[in-house]
Amino acid sequence: MLETIYEKKTVEDGRWRQLPNNRRQIGAPQQGEPEVFIEDYAFSFAKSLSERDYTGCVVGVLVGEQMEGAQGEKILVRGVLEARDVLTQDKVCFTEDNWTGIYRDIREFFPQEQIVGWFLGGPGFLLEDEERQKKIQTDNFGGGDKILLKMDSIEKVQKVLFYQNGELKELPGYYIYYERNAEMQNYMAGTKQRLPEPKQEMSEEKREVIQMVERIAERKPSSFYQLFYATG
């Protein structure tokens, strides 16, 4: 379970690091909605994880910093950690051992950061069950004020969702920012992970496998999707 050991920072207390100036806008962030800033190296790593296996899902934890102020909620994502061994028989299940490993990685590689959300990547037809995603959110990430970064590896679509009033609501926009991210680089080096070379077009064989799985999902929607989400 997520440890409630963090505290939100405010503009007034002076502990919030400067918002990044070197950034680009994705979509159309709106006033009154949480503003989300994702560091480019962390974003690219999450994208590479989502594209690692076109027939399955991958789960991760987002770390960074949260702030409340007069202009509303602001969330900076500085790191993405792969949540290893949470997929058991194609089910997403966080155990105490999983959380022990996650917090060990945070202490080693991101000691100044806190958990600000989670990541789910894979082919889009496995990312559609928002009811199960809400249960994962509430059971493991404290419900509100945490974000979900969702990446469709087939359609190449990335979404940021914010839990509010019992629903996962897609934000209309967010920011990608650029800085030297030594923490993320050290994590990838320390866990022997690295960004892959640019992928070529998907092979016809792999595309046929995906289409076959999609057809199975269409015939058995309720039982099929239960294979991919569970909480514990």
CSV table of C-alpha atoms in Angstrom, one decimal:
chain,number,residue,atom,x,y,z
A,1,MET,CA,0.0,0.0,0.0
A,2,LEU,CA,1.1,3.5,-0.7
A,3,GLU,CA,2.8,5.1,2.3
A,4,THR,CA,1.3,8.4,3.4
A,5,ILE,CA,4.6,9.9,4.3
A,6,TYR,CA,4.7,12.8,1.8
A,7,GLU,CA,3.4,16.3,2.2
A,8,LYS,CA,2.3,18.8,-0.5
A,9,LYS,CA,4.4,21.9,-0.8
A,10,THR,CA,3.1,25.3,-1.3
A,11,VAL,CA,4.3,28.4,-3.1
A,12,GLU,CA,4.4,30.2,0.2
A,13,ASP,CA,6.7,27.8,2.1
A,14,GLY,CA,9.5,28.4,-0.4
A,15,ARG,CA,10.4,24.7,-0.7
A,16,TRP,CA,8.9,24.2,-4.2
A,17,ARG,CA,11.6,24.1,-6.9
A,18,GLN,CA,11.3,26.5,-9.8
A,19,LEU,CA,8.8,25.5,-12.5
A,20,PRO,CA,10.7,24.5,-15.7
A,21,ASN,CA,10.9,27.1,-18.3
A,22,ASN,CA,12.2,24.8,-21.1
A,23,ARG,CA,9.0,23.0,-21.9
A,24,ARG,CA,6.5,22.2,-24.6
A,25,GLN,CA,2.8,22.0,-24.4
A,26,ILE,CA,0.7,18.9,-25.2
A,27,GLY,CA,-3.0,19.6,-25.8
A,28,ALA,CA,-4.6,22.5,-24.1
A,29,PRO,CA,-4.2,22.8,-20.4
A,30,GLN,CA,-7.1,24.6,-18.8
A,31,GLN,CA,-7.2,27.0,-15.8
A,32,GLY,CA,-8.6,25.3,-12.8
A,33,GLU,CA,-7.3,21.9,-13.8
A,34,PRO,CA,-4.2,20.4,-12.3
A,35,GLU,CA,-1.1,21.3,-14.2
A,36,VAL,CA,1.2,18.4,-14.9
A,37,PHE,CA,4.8,18.7,-16.0
A,38,ILE,CA,6.6,15.5,-17.1
A,39,GLU,CA,10.4,15.4,-17.6
A,40,ASP,CA,11.3,14.3,-21.2
A,41,TYR,CA,13.7,11.6,-20.2
A,42,ALA,CA,11.1,10.0,-17.8
A,43,PHE,CA,8.4,10.3,-20.5
A,44,SER,CA,10.6,8.6,-23.1
A,45,PHE,CA,11.4,5.8,-20.7
A,46,ALA,CA,7.7,5.2,-20.0
A,47,LYS,CA,7.0,5.2,-23.7
A,48,SER,CA,9.8,2.6,-24.3
A,49,LEU,CA,8.3,0.4,-21.5
A,50,SER,CA,4.9,0.6,-23.1
A,51,GLU,CA,6.3,-0.5,-26.5
A,52,ARG,CA,8.4,-3.4,-25.1
A,53,ASP,CA,5.6,-6.0,-25.6
A,54,TYR,CA,2.7,-5.2,-28.0
A,55,THR,CA,0.5,-8.0,-26.6
A,56,GLY,CA,0.7,-7.2,-22.9
A,57,CYS,CA,0.7,-4.4,-20.3
A,58,VAL,CA,3.4,-2.8,-18.2
A,59,VAL,CA,3.0,-0.9,-15.0
A,60,GLY,CA,5.1,1.7,-13.3
A,61,VAL,CA,5.2,4.3,-10.5
A,62,LEU,CA,5.6,8.1,-11.1
A,63,VAL,CA,7.8,10.1,-8.7
A,64,GLY,CA,8.3,13.8,-8.4
A,65,GLU,CA,6.8,16.7,-6.6
A,66,GLN,CA,3.3,18.2,-5.9
A,67,MET,CA,2.4,21.7,-5.0
A,68,GLU,CA,-0.8,23.6,-4.0
A,69,GLY,CA,-1.0,27.3,-4.5
A,70,ALA,CA,-3.2,30.2,-5.6
A,71,GLN,CA,-3.0,29.0,-9.2
A,72,GLY,CA,-4.2,25.5,-8.3
A,73,GLU,CA,-2.5,22.0,-8.2
A,74,LYS,CA,0.8,21.5,-9.9
A,75,ILE,CA,2.5,18.1,-10.4
A,76,LEU,CA,6.1,17.6,-11.6
A,77,VAL,CA,7.0,14.0,-12.7
A,78,ARG,CA,10.8,13.5,-12.6
A,79,GLY,CA,11.0,9.8,-12.6
A,80,VAL,CA,9.3,6.6,-13.8
A,81,LEU,CA,10.1,3.3,-12.0
A,82,GLU,CA,9.0,0.0,-13.5
A,83,ALA,CA,6.8,-1.9,-11.0
A,84,ARG,CA,8.4,-5.3,-11.4
A,85,ASP,CA,6.5,-8.5,-10.7
A,86,VAL,CA,3.1,-6.9,-10.3
A,87,LEU,CA,1.7,-8.8,-13.3
A,88,THR,CA,0.8,-12.3,-12.1
A,89,GLN,CA,-1.0,-14.5,-14.6
A,90,ASP,CA,-1.7,-11.3,-16.6
A,91,LYS,CA,-3.2,-9.6,-13.6
A,92,VAL,CA,-2.1,-6.3,-12.0
A,93,CYS,CA,-1.6,-7.0,-8.4
A,94,PHE,CA,0.5,-4.8,-5.9
A,95,THR,CA,1.7,-6.8,-2.9
A,96,GLU,CA,3.6,-5.8,0.1
A,97,ASP,CA,6.8,-7.2,-1.4
A,98,ASN,CA,6.2,-5.1,-4.6
A,99,TRP,CA,5.9,-2.0,-2.5
A,100,THR,CA,9.0,-2.9,-0.5
A,101,GLY,CA,11.0,-3.1,-3.8
A,102,ILE,CA,9.4,0.2,-5.1
A,103,TYR,CA,10.3,2.1,-2.0
A,104,ARG,CA,13.8,0.6,-2.0
A,105,ASP,CA,14.3,2.0,-5.5
A,106,ILE,CA,12.9,5.4,-4.6
A,107,ARG,CA,15.3,5.6,-1.6
A,108,GLU,CA,18.3,4.6,-3.7
A,109,PHE,CA,17.6,6.6,-6.9
A,110,PHE,CA,15.0,9.3,-6.1
A,111,PRO,CA,15.6,10.2,-2.4
A,112,GLN,CA,14.2,13.7,-2.8
A,113,GLU,CA,11.0,12.7,-4.6
A,114,GLN,CA,7.6,11.3,-3.6
A,115,ILE,CA,5.1,9.2,-5.4
A,116,VAL,CA,2.8,11.4,-7.5
A,117,GLY,CA,1.0,8.7,-9.5
A,118,TRP,CA,1.3,5.6,-11.7
A,119,PHE,CA,1.8,4.5,-15.2
A,120,LEU,CA,0.0,2.0,-17.4
A,121,GLY,CA,1.2,1.1,-20.9
A,122,GLY,CA,0.3,-1.4,-23.6
A,123,PRO,CA,-2.0,-1.9,-26.6
A,124,GLY,CA,-5.1,0.2,-26.4
A,125,PHE,CA,-7.6,-2.6,-26.2
A,126,LEU,CA,-6.1,-3.6,-22.9
A,127,LEU,CA,-6.3,-0.1,-21.5
A,128,GLU,CA,-10.1,0.4,-21.8
A,129,ASP,CA,-11.4,-0.9,-18.5
A,130,GLU,CA,-11.5,2.3,-16.5
A,131,GLU,CA,-13.5,0.8,-13.6
A,132,ARG,CA,-10.6,-1.6,-12.8
A,133,GLN,CA,-8.1,1.2,-13.2
A,134,LYS,CA,-10.1,3.2,-10.7
A,135,LYS,CA,-9.9,0.3,-8.3
A,136,ILE,CA,-6.1,0.0,-8.7
A,137,GLN,CA,-5.9,3.8,-8.1
A,138,THR,CA,-8.0,3.8,-5.0
A,139,ASP,CA,-6.6,0.6,-3.5
A,140,ASN,CA,-2.9,1.4,-4.2
A,141,PHE,CA,-2.5,5.1,-4.7
A,142,GLY,CA,-4.7,6.7,-2.2
A,143,GLY,CA,-7.4,7.7,-4.6
A,144,GLY,CA,-7.3,11.5,-5.1
A,145,ASP,CA,-4.5,13.9,-6.0
A,146,LYS,CA,-2.5,11.2,-7.9
A,147,ILE,CA,-2.3,11.0,-11.6
A,148,LEU,CA,-2.4,8.1,-14.1
A,149,LEU,CA,-0.1,8.3,-17.2
A,150,LYS,CA,-1.6,6.0,-19.8
A,151,MET,CA,0.2,5.1,-23.0
A,152,ASP,CA,-1.3,3.2,-26.0
A,153,SER,CA,1.6,1.4,-27.7
A,154,ILE,CA,-0.4,0.7,-30.9
A,155,GLU,CA,-2.1,4.1,-31.6
A,156,LYS,CA,0.9,6.0,-30.0
A,157,VAL,CA,-1.5,8.0,-27.8
A,158,GLN,CA,-0.5,9.3,-24.4
A,159,LYS,CA,-3.1,10.5,-21.8
A,160,VAL,CA,-2.8,12.0,-18.3
A,161,LEU,CA,-5.7,11.3,-16.0
A,162,PHE,CA,-6.5,12.8,-12.6
A,163,TYR,CA,-8.6,11.2,-10.0
A,164,GLN,CA,-11.4,13.5,-8.9
A,165,ASN,CA,-14.9,13.0,-7.4
A,166,GLY,CA,-14.6,9.3,-7.8
A,167,GLU,CA,-13.7,9.3,-11.5
A,168,LEU,CA,-10.5,9.2,-13.5
A,169,LYS,CA,-10.7,12.3,-15.6
A,170,GLU,CA,-8.5,12.9,-18.6
A,171,LEU,CA,-6.7,16.2,-18.5
A,172,PRO,CA,-7.1,18.3,-21.6
A,173,GLY,CA,-3.3,19.0,-21.7
A,174,TYR,CA,0.0,18.8,-20.0
A,175,TYR,CA,3.7,19.8,-20.4
A,176,ILE,CA,6.9,18.0,-21.3
A,177,TYR,CA,9.9,19.7,-19.9
A,178,TYR,CA,13.6,19.3,-20.4
A,179,GLU,CA,16.4,19.3,-17.9
A,180,ARG,CA,19.5,17.2,-17.0
A,181,ASN,CA,17.8,14.3,-15.2
A,182,ALA,CA,20.6,12.6,-13.4
A,183,GLU,CA,18.2,10.7,-11.1
A,184,MET,CA,16.5,9.0,-14.0
A,185,GLN,CA,19.8,8.2,-15.7
A,186,ASN,CA,21.2,6.7,-12.5
A,187,TYR,CA,18.0,4.6,-12.1
A,188,MET,CA,18.3,3.2,-15.6
A,189,ALA,CA,22.0,2.5,-15.2
A,190,GLY,CA,21.5,1.0,-11.8
A,191,THR,CA,18.7,-1.3,-12.9
A,192,LYS,CA,20.4,-2.0,-16.3
A,193,GLN,CA,17.6,-0.5,-18.3
A,194,ARG,CA,18.1,1.9,-21.2
A,195,LEU,CA,16.1,3.5,-23.9
A,196,PRO,CA,15.9,1.2,-27.0
A,197,GLU,CA,17.0,2.2,-30.5
A,198,PRO,CA,14.3,3.8,-32.6
A,199,LYS,CA,11.9,1.0,-33.6
A,200,GLN,CA,11.2,0.1,-37.2
A,201,GLU,CA,7.6,-0.4,-38.4
A,202,MET,CA,5.8,-3.2,-36.7
A,203,SER,CA,6.3,-6.5,-38.5
A,204,GLU,CA,3.3,-8.1,-40.3
A,205,GLU,CA,3.7,-11.2,-38.0
A,206,LYS,CA,3.4,-9.1,-34.9
A,207,ARG,CA,0.5,-7.1,-36.3
A,208,GLU,CA,-1.4,-10.4,-37.0
A,209,VAL,CA,-0.9,-11.5,-33.4
A,210,ILE,CA,-2.3,-8.3,-32.1
A,211,GLN,CA,-5.3,-8.5,-34.4
A,212,MET,CA,-5.9,-12.1,-33.2
A,213,VAL,CA,-5.9,-11.0,-29.6
A,214,GLU,CA,-8.2,-8.1,-30.4
A,215,ARG,CA,-10.7,-10.5,-32.0
A,216,ILE,CA,-10.7,-12.7,-28.9
A,217,ALA,CA,-11.3,-9.7,-26.7
A,218,GLU,CA,-14.3,-8.6,-28.9
A,219,ARG,CA,-15.9,-12.1,-28.5
A,220,LYS,CA,-15.3,-12.4,-24.7
A,221,PRO,CA,-15.2,-8.8,-23.3
A,222,SER,CA,-16.0,-9.4,-19.7
A,223,SER,CA,-13.9,-12.5,-19.0
A,224,PHE,CA,-11.0,-11.4,-21.2
A,225,TYR,CA,-10.4,-8.0,-19.5
A,226,GLN,CA,-10.5,-9.6,-16.1
A,227,LEU,CA,-7.3,-11.3,-17.0
A,228,PHE,CA,-5.4,-8.0,-17.0
A,229,TYR,CA,-6.6,-6.2,-13.9
A,230,ALA,CA,-6.8,-7.2,-10.2
A,231,THR,CA,-5.8,-5.6,-7.0
A,232,GLY,CA,-4.4,-7.1,-3.8
